Amino acid sequence: MKNAVVHTPERVKGFMGLGEYAAIGEGRSVALIAPDGAIDWWCAPNLDSPPLFDRLLDTRTGGYFALTPTEPYTVSRAYRDASNVLETCFETARGTVRITESINSTLAGRLPWSELARRVECTEGEVSVRLDLLFGTVGETLSPWRSETEQGGVYHIGDLMAILLHSDNVTISHACDEKIEAEMVLQAGEQAVVGLVITKNEPLAVPDITAIDRRIETSHKAWTEWADGLTWEGCYKKHVVRSALALKFLWYSPTGALAAAATTSLPEGIGGAKNYDYRYAWVRDACLIIKSFTILGVLEECKAAFSWLSQTIMKHGTEMRTCYTLDGELVPRERYPELEGYKGSRPVRIGNNARDQRQLSMYGDMLGVAKLFIEAGHILDLNTSRLLGQLANQCADRWRMKDSGIWELPEERHYTHSKMCCWLALDCAIVLAEDKHIEPTWKGRWVRERDRIRDWIEEHCWSESRQAYRFYAGDDHYLDASLGLVSRYGNRVNPARMKSTCHAIRQELGAGSAMLYRYSGVEKEESTFVACSFWLVEAWASLGEVALARESMDEILHKLCNRGNVETFNEMFDIRTGEWRGNMPQGLSHLALISAAKAIADNE
C-alpha cells in the first residue's frame, strides 16, 4: 500500500488518540475512522447534525461502527492517491484483509441519501472479521428502535431511519433495538461489503449492495478528477494536494458554506475547558479557505463559498457575525449535553458563543478575499460590490474600538492583529475602488483612515524593548503568533519591524522548534497551534527569508506527518508528547500549509 502508515493502535480507557483518526466524507458529512476499524464519529446527514456515532466524546454511551479482525493484528493504512477513499490493511497470523471505506457520492454529485460503504477483501490466508454497530443516543436524549420490514431491520433514531445492508457472506449473530453484531470469515480472493444507508424525515431508499460497492469506485473517480483539476505544480505538492482534499471535506455542498472543522468539543488540553463546537462557518476561516482554493485554481468552490458568505452577511444585515450555521442562520448559543467528553474533557458543547463577539479582523478577511477573487479573473455583482463598500466604511468607523481578537478572548483589547487587518481591509478597498470594482465615493476617506491605522499601530503596538509588535497595545509582556498571518502589512509598512517580530515570535513561542504556541503563556494549558506554525513559514518567505522558511516547513511536516497520522490534521499538536489536540479536520491547519507552500514557491 503506497504511502501507508503502519501502526498498531491502542485505546486508553476506550479512547483512541486524536491524531490517529482518518476522515471520509462526501461534501455533506464527515466520519472519523480509528485505525482499529471503528467509526467513532459521524454526524448524519449533515456536518452539524446530531451525531449518529459519538464514542469519540463518550465511551460509555457513545455509538460506533466497527469492523475488526477477531485475532490480534497490525495495521497499515493510507488514502488512495489523490482521493479521499481510505484503505486499511489488517495483518493477522493467519491472513490479511483490506478494508476500503467511503461515504459515497456519484459523478454528478452527492446522493439523495447518506451512504457509508465498507468493502472487506481478504488478500492472503483466512481472516475472521467482527462487525459491531451501536447506534448513538445523542447524549441519551433518544432511544433507537428497530422495526422489521420486508427489506430487513430498519432503525429509527429520532428523525433518522437507517438500514444496514450487506453481502450474503456476512452473518448477523445478534440484532436488537440498539445494536447489530455480525461476522464474516473470508479466504484469499473473497470479499464482503456492508453499507449503512440513512435518511432524515424522508422515505428510506434501499439500494442493492452491489451498487453500493460500485459507488466506492465512483466516489474514488470523483475525488481523483477533482484533485486532477488542481493547478498546483509548485513545491510540497503531495502535502498541498492532501490538504486540499482535507479542506474539501469542509465544503458543505448543499449551500456552499465552509465549516471550520467537522467535530465539536475535542479538547485543546486534556481535562481543560477549551472544548468548542467548530461545525459552523466562521467568516475568517471561510475567507482563508477560499484563499487556498484560489491558489489551487478551484473555481467552483471559490465562487460558491464567496457567494454564500456574501449573501449570508446581507441576509442578516450588513453587521457581520463571527460565524453562521452551514444553512446561513445564526449559530445557536452554547448548551452542554451530559457527555463524558474526550478523556474526561468537559464541558461538551453544542453551539458557539463566539457568535456574539466583535472581531475587527473580519473586515480584512472579507475585503482581502474579494480582491483575490477579482485578481483571479472574476466579476462582482452589484449587491456584493455595495456590501464591500459598506464593510469598508464600517471598518473606517470602527477600527479604533477594542475587540476579542482572532483568538476570541473574553478580554476586549486593542489587539495588534485586528488593527493590522483593518489596515489591510482599507488597503484592499482602495485598490478595488481605483479599479472600479466598488463605489469610489469614499476612497479618499479610506486612504486617510488607512494611514491613521498605520500611525496608530506604529506608535501603540510596537515594543522598543522587545523589538517586536505587541500582542495588544500597551503591554510589553506578550507576543502573538497570528502576526505571521498579516506579514503583508509589515512588507508594505515596515519590513524591518515585521522581520524582527517574526524572530521574536520564533524565539519565544517556538517551543524550541518551528512549532508555535498561539501567544505568550498559553503553553500552560494547550499545545502548539498548527496554523500559526505554517503562518510563520509564509511570513519568512514573504520577507525574503526563503531558506529559513523551507527549513521550518520541512521541520513542521516531519513532526506532523508520522505517528499514525494520515494527514487529517487537528487544530493543535503537542510537541512534548507527540499527541494531537483540538477539532478535526481543522480547516486553519490545512489552509495554512497551502499558503506556506505558495509563499515559498513565489519567493524562491
Coordinates of C-alpha atoms in Angstrom, one line a residue:
M1 CA 0.0 0.0 0.0
K2 CA 1.7 3.2 -1.2
N3 CA 2.5 5.8 1.5
A4 CA 0.8 3.6 4.1
V5 CA 1.2 4.5 7.8
V6 CA 2.0 1.3 9.8
H7 CA 0.6 1.4 13.3
T8 CA -0.7 -0.9 16.0
P9 CA -3.5 1.1 17.7
E10 CA -4.2 1.1 21.4
R11 CA -7.2 2.5 23.2
V12 CA -6.8 4.0 26.6
K13 CA -10.0 3.6 28.7
G14 CA -11.8 3.3 25.4
F15 CA -10.4 6.4 23.8
M16 CA -8.2 6.4 20.7
G17 CA -5.5 9.1 20.2
L18 CA -6.9 12.1 18.3
G19 CA -4.1 12.1 15.7
E20 CA -4.9 8.5 14.7
Y21 CA -8.2 9.2 13.1
A22 CA -8.8 9.4 9.3
A23 CA -11.7 11.2 7.7
I24 CA -14.1 10.2 5.0
G25 CA -16.9 12.3 3.6
E26 CA -18.9 13.3 0.5
G27 CA -19.5 17.1 0.8
R28 CA -22.2 16.9 3.3
S29 CA -20.9 14.9 6.3
V30 CA -17.6 13.6 7.7
A31 CA -16.9 10.3 9.5
L32 CA -13.8 9.7 11.6
I33 CA -12.3 6.2 11.5
A34 CA -9.8 4.9 14.1
P35 CA -7.0 2.6 13.0
D36 CA -8.7 -0.3 14.8
G37 CA -11.6 -0.2 12.3
A38 CA -14.1 1.8 14.4
I39 CA -16.0 4.7 13.1
D40 CA -16.3 6.8 16.3
W41 CA -17.8 10.0 14.9
W42 CA -20.4 10.6 12.2
C43 CA -23.0 13.4 12.2
A44 CA -25.6 12.4 9.6
P45 CA -26.9 13.5 7.3
N46 CA -25.1 16.8 7.8
L47 CA -21.8 18.1 9.3
D48 CA -23.7 19.9 12.1
S49 CA -26.4 17.2 12.6
P50 CA -26.6 15.4 16.0
P51 CA -24.1 12.6 16.0
L52 CA -25.2 9.1 15.0
F53 CA -21.8 7.8 16.2
D54 CA -20.2 9.7 19.1
R55 CA -17.9 7.3 21.0
L56 CA -15.3 10.0 20.4
L57 CA -16.9 12.0 23.1
D58 CA -18.3 9.3 25.4
T59 CA -17.0 5.7 25.6
R60 CA -19.9 4.8 28.0
T61 CA -22.9 5.5 25.9
G62 CA -21.5 6.7 22.5
G63 CA -22.3 4.9 19.3
Y64 CA -19.8 3.4 16.9
F65 CA -19.5 1.1 13.8
A66 CA -16.5 -1.2 14.0
L67 CA -15.0 -3.8 11.6
T68 CA -12.2 -5.5 13.3
P69 CA -10.3 -8.8 12.9
T70 CA -11.1 -11.3 15.7
E71 CA -7.4 -12.1 16.1
P72 CA -4.5 -9.9 17.1
Y73 CA -3.3 -7.7 14.2
T74 CA -1.1 -4.9 13.0
V75 CA -2.5 -2.1 10.9
S76 CA -1.3 -0.1 7.8
R77 CA -3.5 2.4 6.1
A78 CA -3.5 5.3 3.6
Y79 CA -5.7 7.2 1.4
R80 CA -5.7 6.2 -2.3
D81 CA -3.6 8.6 -4.4
A82 CA -5.4 11.9 -5.0
S83 CA -8.5 10.6 -3.3
N84 CA -10.4 10.6 0.0
V85 CA -11.2 6.9 -0.2
L86 CA -9.4 5.2 2.7
E87 CA -7.7 1.8 2.6
T88 CA -6.8 0.0 5.8
C89 CA -4.9 -3.3 5.9
F90 CA -5.1 -5.6 8.9
E91 CA -2.5 -8.4 9.1
T92 CA -3.1 -11.3 11.4
A93 CA -1.1 -14.5 12.0
R94 CA -3.4 -16.3 9.6
G95 CA -4.0 -13.8 6.9
T96 CA -4.6 -10.2 5.7
V97 CA -7.7 -8.1 4.9
R98 CA -8.0 -4.7 3.2
I99 CA -11.0 -2.5 4.2
T100 CA -11.9 0.2 1.7
E101 CA -14.1 2.9 3.0
S102 CA -16.1 5.8 1.5
I103 CA -19.1 7.9 2.2
N104 CA -20.4 7.5 -1.3
S105 CA -21.4 10.0 -4.0
T106 CA -21.9 9.9 -7.7
L107 CA -20.1 11.6 -10.5
A108 CA -23.0 14.1 -10.7
G109 CA -22.8 15.0 -7.0
R110 CA -24.0 13.7 -3.7
L111 CA -26.7 11.0 -3.3
P112 CA -30.2 11.9 -2.1
W113 CA -29.4 9.7 1.0
S114 CA -26.3 9.2 3.2
E115 CA -24.4 6.0 2.2
L116 CA -21.5 4.8 4.2
A117 CA -19.8 1.9 2.4
R118 CA -17.2 -0.5 3.7
R119 CA -15.6 -3.3 1.5
V120 CA -13.6 -6.0 3.2
E121 CA -11.2 -8.0 0.9
C122 CA -9.1 -10.9 2.0
T123 CA -5.7 -10.6 0.2
E124 CA -3.9 -13.5 1.9
G125 CA -4.8 -16.6 4.0
E126 CA -8.1 -16.5 6.0
V127 CA -9.4 -13.8 8.3
S128 CA -12.4 -13.6 10.5
V129 CA -13.8 -10.0 10.9
R130 CA -16.3 -8.9 13.5
L131 CA -18.9 -6.2 12.9
D132 CA -20.2 -4.2 15.8
L133 CA -22.7 -1.4 15.1
L134 CA -24.1 0.5 18.1
F135 CA -26.3 3.5 17.4
G136 CA -25.8 6.6 19.4
T137 CA -28.4 8.1 21.7
V138 CA -27.5 11.8 21.2
G139 CA -26.4 12.2 24.8
E140 CA -29.1 9.8 26.0
T141 CA -31.9 12.1 24.6
L142 CA -33.1 9.4 22.1
S143 CA -33.7 5.7 22.2
P144 CA -33.1 3.9 19.0
W145 CA -35.6 1.2 18.0
R146 CA -35.8 -1.4 15.3
S147 CA -38.7 -2.3 13.1
E148 CA -38.8 -5.4 10.9
T149 CA -39.6 -4.9 7.2
E150 CA -39.5 -7.0 4.0
Q151 CA -36.2 -5.3 3.3
G152 CA -34.7 -6.2 6.7
G153 CA -34.4 -4.4 10.1
V154 CA -34.8 -0.7 9.9
Y155 CA -33.5 1.5 12.7
H156 CA -35.2 4.7 13.9
I157 CA -33.1 7.2 15.7
G158 CA -35.2 10.3 16.3
D159 CA -35.8 11.8 12.8
L160 CA -33.4 9.3 11.1
M161 CA -34.1 6.0 9.5
A162 CA -31.2 3.7 8.9
I163 CA -30.6 0.2 7.4
L164 CA -27.5 -1.9 7.4
L165 CA -27.2 -3.7 4.0
H166 CA -24.6 -6.4 3.5
S167 CA -23.5 -9.2 1.1
D168 CA -24.6 -12.7 1.7
N169 CA -21.4 -13.8 3.4
V170 CA -22.0 -11.5 6.3
T171 CA -23.7 -13.4 9.1
I172 CA -25.8 -11.5 11.6
S173 CA -25.4 -13.1 15.0
H174 CA -27.4 -10.6 17.1
A175 CA -29.7 -7.7 16.3
C176 CA -31.8 -5.7 18.8
D177 CA -33.1 -2.1 19.1
E178 CA -29.7 -0.7 20.0
K179 CA -27.1 -2.7 18.1
I180 CA -26.1 -5.2 15.5
E181 CA -23.4 -7.9 15.8
A182 CA -22.1 -9.9 12.8
E183 CA -19.1 -11.8 11.5
M184 CA -17.6 -12.6 8.1
V185 CA -14.9 -15.3 7.5
L186 CA -13.0 -14.6 4.3
Q187 CA -10.4 -16.5 2.4
A188 CA -7.9 -15.1 -0.1
G189 CA -9.7 -13.6 -3.1
E190 CA -13.0 -13.3 -1.3
Q191 CA -14.7 -10.0 -0.3
A192 CA -17.7 -8.8 1.7
V193 CA -19.5 -5.5 1.6
V194 CA -21.5 -3.6 4.2
G195 CA -23.3 -0.3 3.7
L196 CA -25.2 1.9 6.1
V197 CA -27.9 3.9 4.4
I198 CA -29.6 6.8 6.2
T199 CA -32.3 9.4 5.5
K200 CA -33.9 12.1 7.7
N201 CA -37.6 12.8 7.6
E202 CA -37.8 11.1 4.2
P203 CA -38.6 7.7 2.7
L204 CA -35.7 5.3 3.0
A205 CA -34.1 4.1 -0.2
V206 CA -32.8 0.5 -0.2
P207 CA -30.1 0.2 -2.9
D208 CA -28.6 -3.1 -4.0
I209 CA -25.4 -3.9 -2.1
T210 CA -23.5 -4.3 -5.4
A211 CA -24.5 -0.8 -6.4
I212 CA -23.1 0.4 -3.0
D213 CA -19.9 -1.4 -3.8
R214 CA -19.6 0.1 -7.3
R215 CA -20.1 3.6 -5.8
I216 CA -16.9 3.2 -3.8
E217 CA -15.1 3.3 -7.1
T218 CA -17.4 6.0 -8.5
S219 CA -16.6 8.1 -5.4
H220 CA -12.9 7.5 -5.9
K221 CA -13.1 8.6 -9.5
A222 CA -14.9 11.8 -8.5
W223 CA -12.2 12.6 -5.9
T224 CA -9.4 12.0 -8.3
E225 CA -11.0 14.0 -11.1
W226 CA -11.4 16.9 -8.6
A227 CA -7.8 16.6 -7.4
D228 CA -6.5 16.3 -11.0
G229 CA -8.2 19.7 -11.6
L230 CA -5.9 21.4 -9.0
T231 CA -3.5 23.7 -10.8
W232 CA -0.7 23.5 -8.2
E233 CA 2.6 22.4 -9.6
G234 CA 4.9 24.0 -7.0
C235 CA 6.8 22.6 -4.0
Y236 CA 5.4 20.2 -1.5
K237 CA 2.8 19.0 -4.0
K238 CA 2.0 15.8 -2.1
H239 CA 1.1 17.7 1.1
V240 CA -0.7 20.5 -0.8
V241 CA -3.0 18.1 -2.6
R242 CA -3.7 16.1 0.6
S243 CA -4.5 19.4 2.4
A244 CA -6.8 20.4 -0.5
L245 CA -8.6 17.1 -0.2
A246 CA -9.0 17.7 3.6
L247 CA -10.4 21.1 3.0
K248 CA -12.9 19.7 0.5
F249 CA -14.4 17.7 3.4
L250 CA -15.4 21.0 5.0
W251 CA -17.1 22.4 1.9
Y252 CA -20.8 21.9 2.6
S253 CA -22.2 21.3 -0.9
P254 CA -25.9 21.9 -0.2
T255 CA -25.2 25.6 0.4
G256 CA -21.5 26.3 -0.4
A257 CA -20.6 27.1 3.2
L258 CA -17.2 26.2 4.6
A259 CA -17.1 24.7 8.1
A260 CA -14.2 25.4 10.4
A261 CA -13.9 21.7 11.3
A262 CA -16.1 18.6 11.4
T263 CA -16.2 18.0 15.1
T264 CA -17.1 19.6 18.4
S265 CA -15.6 19.6 21.9
L266 CA -12.3 17.9 21.1
P267 CA -10.0 19.5 23.8
E268 CA -7.1 21.9 23.2
G269 CA -5.8 20.5 26.5
I270 CA -6.8 17.2 28.1
G271 CA -9.1 17.8 31.1
G272 CA -9.4 21.5 30.3
A273 CA -12.5 23.6 29.4
K274 CA -11.3 24.8 25.9
N275 CA -13.6 22.4 24.0
Y276 CA -15.5 24.2 21.4
D277 CA -18.0 23.4 18.6
Y278 CA -16.4 24.1 15.2
R279 CA -19.1 22.7 12.9
Y280 CA -20.0 26.2 11.7
A281 CA -18.8 28.7 9.1
W282 CA -16.5 31.3 10.6
V283 CA -16.1 34.4 8.3
R284 CA -12.3 34.3 9.0
D285 CA -11.8 30.6 8.3
A286 CA -14.1 30.6 5.3
C287 CA -12.2 33.5 3.7
L288 CA -8.9 31.8 4.3
I289 CA -10.1 28.5 2.8
I290 CA -11.4 30.5 -0.2
K291 CA -7.9 32.0 -0.5
S292 CA -6.4 28.4 -0.5
F293 CA -8.8 27.3 -3.2
T294 CA -7.9 30.3 -5.3
I295 CA -4.3 29.4 -5.0
L296 CA -5.2 25.9 -6.3
G297 CA -7.5 27.1 -9.1
V298 CA -10.6 25.6 -7.6
L299 CA -13.2 27.9 -9.2
E300 CA -16.4 26.2 -8.4
E301 CA -15.9 26.0 -4.6
C302 CA -14.4 29.5 -4.5
K303 CA -17.4 31.0 -6.3
A304 CA -20.0 29.1 -4.2
A305 CA -18.3 29.8 -0.9
F306 CA -17.8 33.5 -1.6
S307 CA -21.3 33.9 -2.9
W308 CA -22.8 32.1 0.1
L309 CA -20.7 34.2 2.6
S310 CA -21.7 37.5 1.0
Q311 CA -25.4 36.6 0.8
T312 CA -25.4 35.3 4.3
I313 CA -24.0 38.5 5.7
M314 CA -26.5 40.5 3.7
K315 CA -29.3 38.3 4.8
H316 CA -28.7 39.3 8.4
G317 CA -28.0 42.9 7.6
T318 CA -24.5 44.2 6.9
E319 CA -23.4 43.7 10.5
M320 CA -21.2 40.7 10.2
R321 CA -21.4 37.9 12.7
T322 CA -18.3 36.0 13.6
C323 CA -19.9 32.7 12.4
Y324 CA -23.0 31.3 10.9
T325 CA -24.6 27.9 10.6
L326 CA -24.0 25.9 7.4
D327 CA -27.5 26.9 6.3
G328 CA -26.7 30.6 6.8
E329 CA -28.6 31.1 10.0
L330 CA -27.4 32.4 13.3
V331 CA -25.3 30.0 15.4
P332 CA -27.1 28.8 18.5
R333 CA -25.9 29.7 21.9
E334 CA -24.0 27.1 23.7
R335 CA -25.6 24.2 25.5
Y336 CA -23.9 21.4 27.4
P337 CA -25.1 17.8 27.0
E338 CA -24.2 15.5 29.8
L339 CA -21.4 13.6 28.0
E340 CA -18.2 12.3 29.3
G341 CA -16.1 14.3 27.0
Y342 CA -12.9 13.1 25.2
K343 CA -10.8 11.6 28.0
G344 CA -12.9 13.4 30.5
S345 CA -12.5 16.9 29.0
R346 CA -15.7 18.8 29.7
P347 CA -17.9 20.6 29.0
V348 CA -19.1 19.1 25.7
R349 CA -20.6 22.0 23.7
I350 CA -23.3 22.3 21.1
G351 CA -23.4 25.9 19.7
N352 CA -20.8 28.6 20.0
N353 CA -20.9 31.8 22.0
A354 CA -18.2 33.4 19.8
R355 CA -21.2 34.3 17.6
D356 CA -21.7 37.5 19.6
Q357 CA -18.2 38.7 19.7
R358 CA -16.7 41.7 17.9
Q359 CA -13.8 40.6 15.6
L360 CA -12.4 43.5 13.6
S361 CA -10.1 41.2 11.6
M362 CA -13.1 40.0 9.6
Y363 CA -13.0 43.3 7.6
G364 CA -9.6 42.3 6.3
D365 CA -10.7 38.8 5.6
M366 CA -13.7 39.8 3.5
L367 CA -12.1 42.7 1.6
G368 CA -8.9 40.6 1.1
V369 CA -10.8 37.6 -0.3
A370 CA -12.8 39.8 -2.6
K371 CA -9.6 41.3 -4.0
L372 CA -8.2 37.7 -4.6
F373 CA -11.5 36.7 -6.3
I374 CA -11.2 39.6 -8.7
E375 CA -7.5 39.1 -9.3
A376 CA -8.3 35.5 -10.3
G377 CA -10.3 37.0 -13.2
H378 CA -13.9 37.0 -11.8
I379 CA -16.5 39.8 -11.5
L380 CA -18.5 41.1 -8.6
D381 CA -22.3 41.6 -8.8
L382 CA -23.8 44.9 -7.8
N383 CA -25.1 43.7 -4.4
T384 CA -21.7 42.2 -3.4
S385 CA -19.9 45.4 -4.6
R386 CA -22.2 47.5 -2.4
L387 CA -21.7 45.2 0.6
L388 CA -17.9 45.5 0.3
G389 CA -18.2 49.3 0.2
Q390 CA -20.4 49.2 3.4
L391 CA -17.9 46.9 5.1
A392 CA -15.0 49.3 4.3
N393 CA -17.0 52.2 5.7
Q394 CA -17.7 50.2 8.9
C395 CA -14.0 49.4 9.2
A396 CA -13.1 53.0 8.8
D397 CA -15.6 53.8 11.6
R398 CA -14.8 51.0 14.0
W399 CA -11.1 50.3 13.8
R400 CA -10.5 52.4 17.0
M401 CA -12.7 50.0 19.0
K402 CA -11.5 47.2 21.2
D403 CA -12.4 43.6 20.2
S404 CA -12.0 40.0 21.1
G405 CA -9.3 39.4 18.5
I406 CA -8.6 36.4 16.3
W407 CA -8.3 34.2 19.4
E408 CA -11.8 35.1 20.6
L409 CA -10.6 36.0 24.0
P410 CA -13.0 37.2 26.7
E411 CA -11.0 40.4 27.3
E412 CA -11.6 43.0 24.7
R413 CA -8.4 44.9 23.9
H414 CA -6.7 46.7 21.1
Y415 CA -5.2 43.6 19.6
T416 CA -2.4 44.3 17.1
H417 CA -3.6 41.6 14.7
S418 CA -7.0 43.2 14.5
K419 CA -5.6 46.6 13.8
M420 CA -3.3 45.3 11.0
C421 CA -6.3 43.5 9.5
C422 CA -8.2 46.8 9.4
W423 CA -5.3 48.4 7.6
L424 CA -5.3 45.6 5.1
A425 CA -9.1 45.9 4.7
L426 CA -8.9 49.6 3.7
D427 CA -5.8 49.0 1.6
C428 CA -7.8 46.4 -0.4
A429 CA -10.8 48.7 -0.5
I430 CA -8.7 51.4 -2.0
V431 CA -7.4 49.2 -4.8
L432 CA -11.0 47.9 -5.5
A433 CA -12.3 51.4 -5.7
E434 CA -9.4 52.5 -8.0
D435 CA -10.2 49.6 -10.3
K436 CA -13.9 50.5 -10.2
H437 CA -15.0 47.2 -8.6
I438 CA -16.6 49.0 -5.7
E439 CA -18.1 52.5 -5.3
P440 CA -15.1 55.0 -5.2
T441 CA -17.0 57.8 -3.4
W442 CA -15.3 57.1 0.0
K443 CA -11.8 56.3 -1.4
G444 CA -10.3 59.5 0.0
R445 CA -11.6 58.7 3.4
W446 CA -10.3 55.2 3.2
V447 CA -6.9 56.4 2.3
R448 CA -6.8 58.8 5.3
E449 CA -8.1 56.2 7.8
R450 CA -5.7 53.5 6.5
D451 CA -2.8 55.9 7.2
R452 CA -4.2 56.7 10.6
I453 CA -4.4 53.0 11.4
R454 CA -0.7 52.6 10.3
D455 CA 0.4 55.5 12.5
W456 CA -1.6 54.2 15.5
I457 CA -0.1 50.7 15.1
E458 CA 3.5 52.0 14.8
E459 CA 3.0 54.2 17.9
H460 CA 1.0 51.9 20.2
C461 CA 1.7 48.4 19.1
W462 CA 5.4 48.4 18.7
S463 CA 7.6 47.5 21.6
E464 CA 11.0 49.0 21.5
S465 CA 12.3 46.8 24.4
R466 CA 11.0 43.6 22.7
Q467 CA 11.9 44.8 19.2
A468 CA 8.5 43.2 18.2
Y469 CA 4.9 44.2 17.6
R470 CA 3.0 43.5 20.8
F471 CA 0.1 41.1 21.3
Y472 CA -2.0 44.2 22.1
A473 CA -1.4 47.9 22.7
G474 CA 0.1 49.0 25.9
D475 CA 1.7 45.8 27.1
D476 CA 5.3 44.5 26.5
H477 CA 4.9 41.1 28.1
Y478 CA 3.1 39.2 25.4
L479 CA 3.7 38.2 21.8
D480 CA 1.1 36.8 19.3
A481 CA 1.9 34.2 16.6
S482 CA -1.0 35.2 14.5
L483 CA 1.0 38.2 13.3
G484 CA 2.6 35.8 10.8
L485 CA -0.7 35.8 9.1
V486 CA -0.6 39.6 8.4
S487 CA 3.0 39.8 7.2
R488 CA 1.7 41.7 4.2
Y489 CA 1.2 44.7 6.5
G490 CA 4.8 44.6 7.5
N491 CA 6.0 44.1 4.0
R492 CA 4.3 47.3 3.0
V493 CA 4.7 49.4 6.1
N494 CA 7.9 48.4 7.9
P495 CA 9.6 45.2 6.8
A496 CA 12.4 45.6 9.4
R497 CA 9.9 45.6 12.3
M498 CA 8.0 42.7 10.9
K499 CA 11.1 40.6 10.4
S500 CA 12.2 41.4 13.9
T501 CA 8.8 40.4 15.2
C502 CA 9.0 37.1 13.4
H503 CA 12.4 36.4 15.0
A504 CA 10.9 37.3 18.5
I505 CA 7.9 35.0 17.9
R506 CA 10.1 32.1 16.8
Q507 CA 12.3 32.6 19.9
E508 CA 9.5 33.0 22.5
L509 CA 6.6 31.0 21.1
G510 CA 8.6 28.3 19.2
A511 CA 8.9 25.8 22.0
G512 CA 12.4 25.0 20.8
S513 CA 11.2 24.3 17.3
A514 CA 9.3 25.6 14.3
M515 CA 6.0 24.6 16.0
L516 CA 4.5 27.7 17.7
Y517 CA 2.1 28.3 20.6
R518 CA -0.6 30.9 19.8
Y519 CA 0.6 33.6 22.3
S520 CA 2.8 34.0 25.3
G521 CA 1.9 31.9 28.4
V522 CA -0.7 29.7 26.7
E523 CA 1.6 26.7 26.7
K524 CA 0.4 26.1 30.2
E525 CA -3.0 25.0 29.1
E526 CA -2.7 24.0 25.4
S527 CA -0.5 22.7 22.7
T528 CA 1.3 24.3 19.7
F529 CA -1.1 25.7 17.1
V530 CA -0.6 24.1 13.7
A531 CA -1.8 27.0 11.6
C532 CA 0.5 29.5 13.4
S533 CA 3.5 27.4 12.6
F534 CA 2.7 27.5 8.9
W535 CA 1.8 31.2 9.0
L536 CA 5.3 32.0 10.2
V537 CA 6.7 30.0 7.3
E538 CA 4.6 32.1 5.0
A539 CA 5.9 35.3 6.7
W540 CA 9.5 34.2 6.4
A541 CA 9.1 33.5 2.7
S542 CA 7.4 36.8 2.0
L543 CA 10.1 38.7 3.9
G544 CA 12.8 37.2 1.8
E545 CA 14.0 34.5 4.3
V546 CA 13.2 31.7 2.0
A547 CA 15.9 29.3 3.3
L548 CA 14.5 29.7 6.8
A549 CA 11.0 29.2 5.5
R550 CA 12.0 25.9 3.8
E551 CA 13.8 24.7 6.9
S552 CA 10.8 25.5 9.1
M553 CA 8.4 23.9 6.6
D554 CA 10.4 20.7 6.5
E555 CA 10.7 20.5 10.3
I556 CA 6.9 21.0 10.7
L557 CA 6.0 18.4 8.2
H558 CA 8.4 15.9 9.7
K559 CA 6.8 16.4 13.1
L560 CA 3.2 16.2 11.9
C561 CA 3.2 13.5 9.2
N562 CA 4.1 10.5 11.3
R563 CA 3.0 8.6 14.4
G564 CA 0.0 7.1 12.7
N565 CA -1.4 10.3 11.2
V566 CA -2.6 10.2 7.6
E567 CA -2.6 14.0 7.3
T568 CA -6.0 14.5 8.8
F569 CA -4.8 17.5 10.8
N570 CA -6.3 18.6 14.1
E571 CA -6.0 22.2 15.4
M572 CA -3.0 21.6 17.7
F573 CA 0.0 19.3 18.2
D574 CA 1.7 18.7 21.5
I575 CA 5.4 18.5 20.8
R576 CA 6.0 17.3 24.3
T577 CA 4.0 14.1 23.9
G578 CA 3.6 13.8 20.1
E579 CA -0.2 13.8 20.6
W580 CA -2.8 15.8 18.7
R581 CA -5.3 18.1 20.2
G582 CA -8.4 20.0 19.1
N583 CA -11.1 19.6 16.5
M584 CA -10.5 17.9 13.1
P585 CA -10.1 18.0 10.2
Q586 CA -9.2 21.6 11.1
G587 CA -9.5 24.0 8.2
L588 CA -7.0 26.5 9.5
S589 CA -4.3 23.8 9.8
H590 CA -4.7 22.7 6.2
L591 CA -5.2 26.0 4.5
A592 CA -2.1 27.4 6.3
L593 CA 0.0 24.6 4.8
I594 CA -1.2 25.5 1.3
S595 CA -0.5 29.3 1.8
A596 CA 3.0 28.5 3.2
A597 CA 3.9 26.4 0.2
K598 CA 2.6 29.2 -2.1
A599 CA 4.8 31.8 -0.3
I600 CA 7.9 29.6 -0.7
A601 CA 7.2 28.9 -4.3
D602 CA 6.6 32.6 -5.1
N603 CA 9.8 33.8 -3.4
E604 CA 12.3 31.1 -4.4

